[in-house]
CSV table of C-alpha atoms and ligand atoms in Angstrom, one decimal:
chain,number,residue,atom,x,y,z
A,1,MET,CA,67.8,-1.4,57.1
A,2,HIS,CA,70.5,-2.5,59.5
A,3,ARG,CA,69.0,-4.8,62.1
A,4,ASP,CA,72.3,-5.6,63.7
A,5,LEU,CA,72.8,-2.0,64.5
A,6,GLY,CA,69.2,-1.5,65.8
A,7,LEU,CA,69.0,1.2,63.0
A,8,PHE,CA,66.2,1.6,60.5
A,9,VAL,CA,66.3,4.5,58.1
A,10,VAL,CA,64.6,6.1,55.1
A,11,ALA,CA,66.4,8.8,53.1
A,12,ASP,CA,64.7,10.4,50.1
A,13,GLY,CA,67.1,12.4,48.0
A,14,MET,CA,66.5,15.7,46.0
A,15,GLY,CA,68.7,17.3,43.4
A,16,GLY,CA,69.1,16.9,39.7
A,17,HIS,CA,71.4,14.5,37.7
A,18,ALA,CA,71.2,11.7,40.2
A,19,ALA,CA,72.7,14.0,42.9
A,20,GLY,CA,69.7,13.3,45.2
A,21,GLU,CA,70.6,9.6,45.1
A,22,VAL,CA,74.1,10.6,46.1
A,23,ALA,CA,72.9,12.6,49.0
A,24,SER,CA,70.5,9.9,50.3
A,25,ARG,CA,73.2,7.2,50.0
A,26,LEU,CA,75.8,9.3,51.7
A,27,ALA,CA,73.3,10.1,54.6
A,28,VAL,CA,72.6,6.4,55.1
A,29,SER,CA,76.2,5.2,54.8
A,30,THR,CA,77.4,7.9,57.2
A,31,LEU,CA,74.7,7.0,59.7
A,32,VAL,CA,75.7,3.4,59.5
A,33,GLU,CA,79.4,4.2,60.0
A,34,GLU,CA,78.8,6.4,62.9
A,35,LEU,CA,76.5,4.0,64.7
A,36,ALA,CA,78.8,1.0,63.9
A,37,ALA,CA,81.3,2.8,66.0
A,38,SER,CA,79.1,2.8,69.1
A,39,PRO,CA,78.3,-0.7,70.3
A,40,LEU,CA,74.6,-1.5,70.4
A,41,GLU,CA,74.9,-3.3,73.8
A,42,ASP,CA,76.2,0.0,75.3
A,43,ARG,CA,73.2,2.0,74.0
A,44,THR,CA,70.8,3.0,76.7
A,45,PRO,CA,67.6,5.2,76.7
A,46,ALA,CA,69.8,8.0,78.1
A,47,THR,CA,72.5,7.8,75.3
A,48,ALA,CA,70.6,6.6,72.3
A,49,LEU,CA,69.1,9.9,71.2
A,50,ALA,CA,72.3,11.9,71.5
A,51,THR,CA,74.1,9.1,69.6
A,52,LEU,CA,71.6,9.2,66.8
A,53,ARG,CA,71.6,13.1,66.7
A,54,ALA,CA,75.4,13.2,66.5
A,55,ALA,CA,75.2,10.6,63.5
A,56,VAL,CA,72.6,12.7,61.8
A,57,LEU,CA,74.8,15.9,62.1
A,58,ALA,CA,77.7,13.9,60.7
A,59,ALA,CA,75.6,12.8,57.8
A,60,ASN,CA,74.7,16.5,57.1
A,61,ARG,CA,78.4,17.5,57.1
A,62,ALA,CA,79.3,14.6,54.8
A,63,ILE,CA,76.7,15.9,52.2
A,64,LEU,CA,77.8,19.5,52.5
A,65,GLU,CA,81.4,18.5,52.1
A,66,ARG,CA,80.7,16.3,49.0
A,67,ALA,CA,78.6,19.1,47.4
A,68,ALA,CA,81.4,21.6,48.0
A,69,ARG,CA,83.9,19.3,46.3
A,70,ASP,CA,81.7,18.2,43.3
A,71,PRO,CA,79.8,20.9,41.3
A,72,ARG,CA,77.5,18.2,39.9
A,73,CYS,CA,76.3,17.7,43.5
A,74,ALA,CA,75.7,21.3,44.3
A,75,GLY,CA,72.3,21.9,45.9
A,76,MET,CA,71.6,18.3,46.6
A,77,GLY,CA,69.9,17.3,49.8
A,78,THR,CA,67.9,14.5,51.4
A,79,THR,CA,65.2,13.8,53.8
A,80,LEU,CA,66.1,11.4,56.7
A,81,THR,CA,63.9,9.6,59.1
A,82,ALA,CA,65.9,7.2,61.3
A,83,LEU,CA,64.7,4.9,64.1
A,84,LEU,CA,67.2,3.6,66.6
A,85,THR,CA,66.6,0.9,69.2
A,86,THR,CA,68.4,0.6,72.6
A,87,GLY,CA,70.6,-2.4,73.3
A,88,ASP,CA,67.9,-4.3,75.0
A,89,GLY,CA,65.3,-3.2,72.5
A,90,SER,CA,63.1,-1.7,75.3
A,91,SER,CA,63.2,1.9,74.0
A,92,LEU,CA,63.2,3.7,70.6
A,93,CYS,CA,64.3,7.0,69.4
A,94,LEU,CA,63.7,8.8,66.2
A,95,ALA,CA,65.5,11.6,64.4
A,96,HIS,CA,63.7,13.2,61.5
A,97,VAL,CA,64.5,15.9,58.8
A,98,GLY,CA,62.2,16.6,55.8
A,99,ASP,CA,59.0,15.0,54.7
A,100,SER,CA,59.5,11.3,55.0
A,101,ARG,CA,57.4,10.0,57.9
A,102,ALA,CA,57.3,7.6,60.8
A,103,TYR,CA,54.0,6.2,62.2
A,104,ARG,CA,53.2,3.9,65.1
A,105,LEU,CA,50.2,1.7,65.1
A,106,SER,CA,49.4,0.7,68.7
A,107,GLY,CA,46.1,-1.2,69.1
A,108,ASP,CA,43.7,0.7,66.8
A,109,ALA,CA,45.5,4.0,67.1
A,110,LEU,CA,47.6,5.2,64.2
A,111,GLU,CA,49.9,8.0,65.3
A,112,GLN,CA,52.2,10.1,63.0
A,113,LEU,CA,55.4,10.4,65.0
A,114,THR,CA,56.9,13.1,62.8
A,115,THR,CA,55.8,16.4,61.4
A,116,ASP,CA,56.5,17.2,57.8
A,117,GLN,CA,59.0,19.9,57.4
A,118,THR,CA,57.2,21.4,54.3
A,119,TRP,CA,55.7,24.7,53.4
A,120,VAL,CA,52.2,23.2,53.2
A,121,GLN,CA,52.5,21.7,56.7
A,122,GLU,CA,53.4,25.3,58.0
A,123,GLN,CA,50.3,26.6,56.3
A,124,VAL,CA,48.3,23.9,58.0
A,125,ALA,CA,49.8,24.8,61.4
A,126,LEU,CA,48.9,28.4,60.8
A,127,GLY,CA,45.3,27.4,59.8
A,128,ARG,CA,45.7,28.7,56.3
A,129,LEU,CA,45.3,25.3,54.6
A,130,THR,CA,43.3,22.2,55.7
A,131,PRO,CA,45.2,18.9,55.7
A,132,GLU,CA,43.2,17.9,52.7
A,133,GLU,CA,44.1,21.1,50.9
A,134,ALA,CA,47.7,20.6,51.8
A,135,ARG,CA,47.8,17.0,50.4
A,136,TYR,CA,46.8,18.1,46.9
A,137,HIS,CA,48.5,21.5,46.9
A,138,PRO,CA,50.8,22.2,43.9
A,139,ALA,CA,53.5,23.1,46.4
A,140,ALA,CA,53.0,20.0,48.6
A,141,ALA,CA,56.5,18.7,47.9
A,142,VAL,CA,58.3,22.0,48.9
A,143,LEU,CA,60.6,21.2,51.8
A,144,THR,CA,61.5,23.8,54.5
A,145,MET,CA,64.3,21.6,55.8
A,146,ALA,CA,66.5,18.9,54.4
A,147,LEU,CA,70.0,17.5,55.1
A,148,GLY,CA,72.7,19.0,53.0
A,149,THR,CA,71.0,22.5,52.8
A,150,THR,CA,72.2,24.1,56.0
A,151,THR,CA,75.0,23.7,58.6
A,152,GLU,CA,72.4,23.6,61.3
A,153,PRO,CA,69.5,21.3,60.4
A,154,ASP,CA,66.4,21.4,62.5
A,155,ILE,CA,66.3,17.7,63.6
A,156,GLN,CA,63.0,16.6,65.1
A,157,THR,CA,63.3,13.9,67.7
A,158,TRP,CA,61.0,11.4,69.4
A,159,THR,CA,61.7,8.9,72.1
A,160,GLY,CA,59.3,6.2,73.4
A,161,SER,CA,58.9,2.5,74.0
A,162,ALA,CA,57.1,-0.2,72.1
A,163,ARG,CA,54.5,-2.6,73.4
A,164,ALA,CA,54.4,-6.1,71.9
A,165,GLY,CA,52.4,-5.9,68.8
A,166,ASP,CA,53.1,-2.3,68.0
A,167,VAL,CA,53.8,-1.7,64.3
A,168,PHE,CA,56.1,1.1,63.1
A,169,LEU,CA,56.2,2.4,59.6
A,170,LEU,CA,59.0,4.5,58.1
A,171,CYS,CA,58.3,5.8,54.6
A,172,SER,CA,59.0,8.3,52.0
A,173,ASP,CA,56.3,10.8,50.6
A,174,GLY,CA,56.1,8.5,47.6
A,175,LEU,CA,53.8,6.4,49.9
A,176,THR,CA,52.0,9.1,51.9
A,177,GLY,CA,51.4,11.4,48.9
A,178,PRO,CA,49.0,9.0,47.1
A,179,VAL,CA,48.0,6.8,50.1
A,180,GLU,CA,45.7,8.1,52.9
A,181,ASP,CA,46.2,7.3,56.5
A,182,ALA,CA,43.1,5.2,56.7
A,183,VAL,CA,44.7,2.8,54.2
A,184,LEU,CA,48.0,2.8,56.1
A,185,GLN,CA,46.1,1.9,59.3
A,186,ALA,CA,43.9,-0.8,57.8
A,187,THR,CA,47.1,-2.4,56.2
A,188,LEU,CA,49.4,-2.1,59.1
A,189,ALA,CA,46.6,-3.8,61.3
A,190,LYS,CA,46.7,-7.0,59.3
A,191,PRO,CA,48.3,-9.9,61.1
A,192,ALA,CA,50.6,-10.7,58.1
A,193,PRO,CA,54.4,-10.8,58.0
A,194,VAL,CA,55.9,-7.2,57.9
A,195,GLU,CA,57.5,-7.8,54.5
A,196,GLU,CA,54.0,-8.5,53.1
A,197,LEU,CA,52.6,-5.4,54.7
A,198,ALA,CA,55.4,-3.3,53.1
A,199,ALA,CA,54.8,-4.9,49.7
A,200,GLU,CA,51.0,-4.2,50.0
A,201,LEU,CA,51.7,-0.5,50.8
A,202,VAL,CA,54.0,-0.1,47.8
A,203,ALA,CA,51.4,-1.7,45.7
A,204,ALA,CA,48.7,0.7,47.1
A,205,ALA,CA,50.9,3.6,46.2
A,206,ASN,CA,51.6,2.3,42.7
A,207,GLY,CA,47.8,1.6,42.3
A,208,ALA,CA,47.0,5.1,43.3
A,209,GLY,CA,49.3,6.3,40.4
A,210,GLY,CA,52.1,7.3,42.7
A,211,PRO,CA,54.7,8.8,40.2
A,212,ASP,CA,57.5,9.2,42.9
A,213,ASN,CA,60.0,6.6,44.3
A,214,ILE,CA,58.6,4.8,47.2
A,215,SER,CA,60.6,3.7,50.3
A,216,VAL,CA,58.7,1.7,53.0
A,217,ILE,CA,60.0,-0.1,56.2
A,218,VAL,CA,57.5,-1.9,58.4
A,219,LEU,CA,58.5,-3.2,61.9
A,220,ARG,CA,56.6,-5.1,64.5
A,221,ALA,CA,57.6,-5.2,68.1
A,222,ILE,CA,57.7,-8.5,69.7
A,223,ALA,CA,57.4,-9.4,73.3
B,1,LIG,CA1,59.9,11.9,47.3
């Protein structure tokens, strides 16, 4: 989390022998480097998304280059869900690859801002699986897209603005695998400090027997 850059990011690595962690760290450090080179105060709604996209592509190249140099890192990859604010904080943009997620709670409405790039999500879109079947499917973790696996990643994007009180959640599938949206919504609606909400979500995932590592960022827009 890099507040001073207006950048909030979750990256969930994959690959054996700790290579997944190499990929996720490299993705975040490259994103931070790239965005540190473009001053926050110059970032407008018109430029923010292009800046973020370019940084994600740089992160992808960095992972591919490392994997090519180091056989222990062959085949590594990572999800990336990154939220970037404009200089004045009025607008937000998202870039997303993989099965981490971003949500916005606005009033009572919880909206998932990203679509999982997974095999089961494709089956849901085709009407072959229900969302409930997808959640508990043995292949639920199979990604169709990740950084470090292709020279041309399919980067989903979203741009929008935040109303005062809107709550944003960025998280890895270690949270959304075991914890249902209704629990996310009820937790994010609580008028508690965001750090407490994040801790409560992690506890819910652990309580539900979540075996995976869990990354959670909770943000609340202020007036
Ligand atoms: Ca995971």
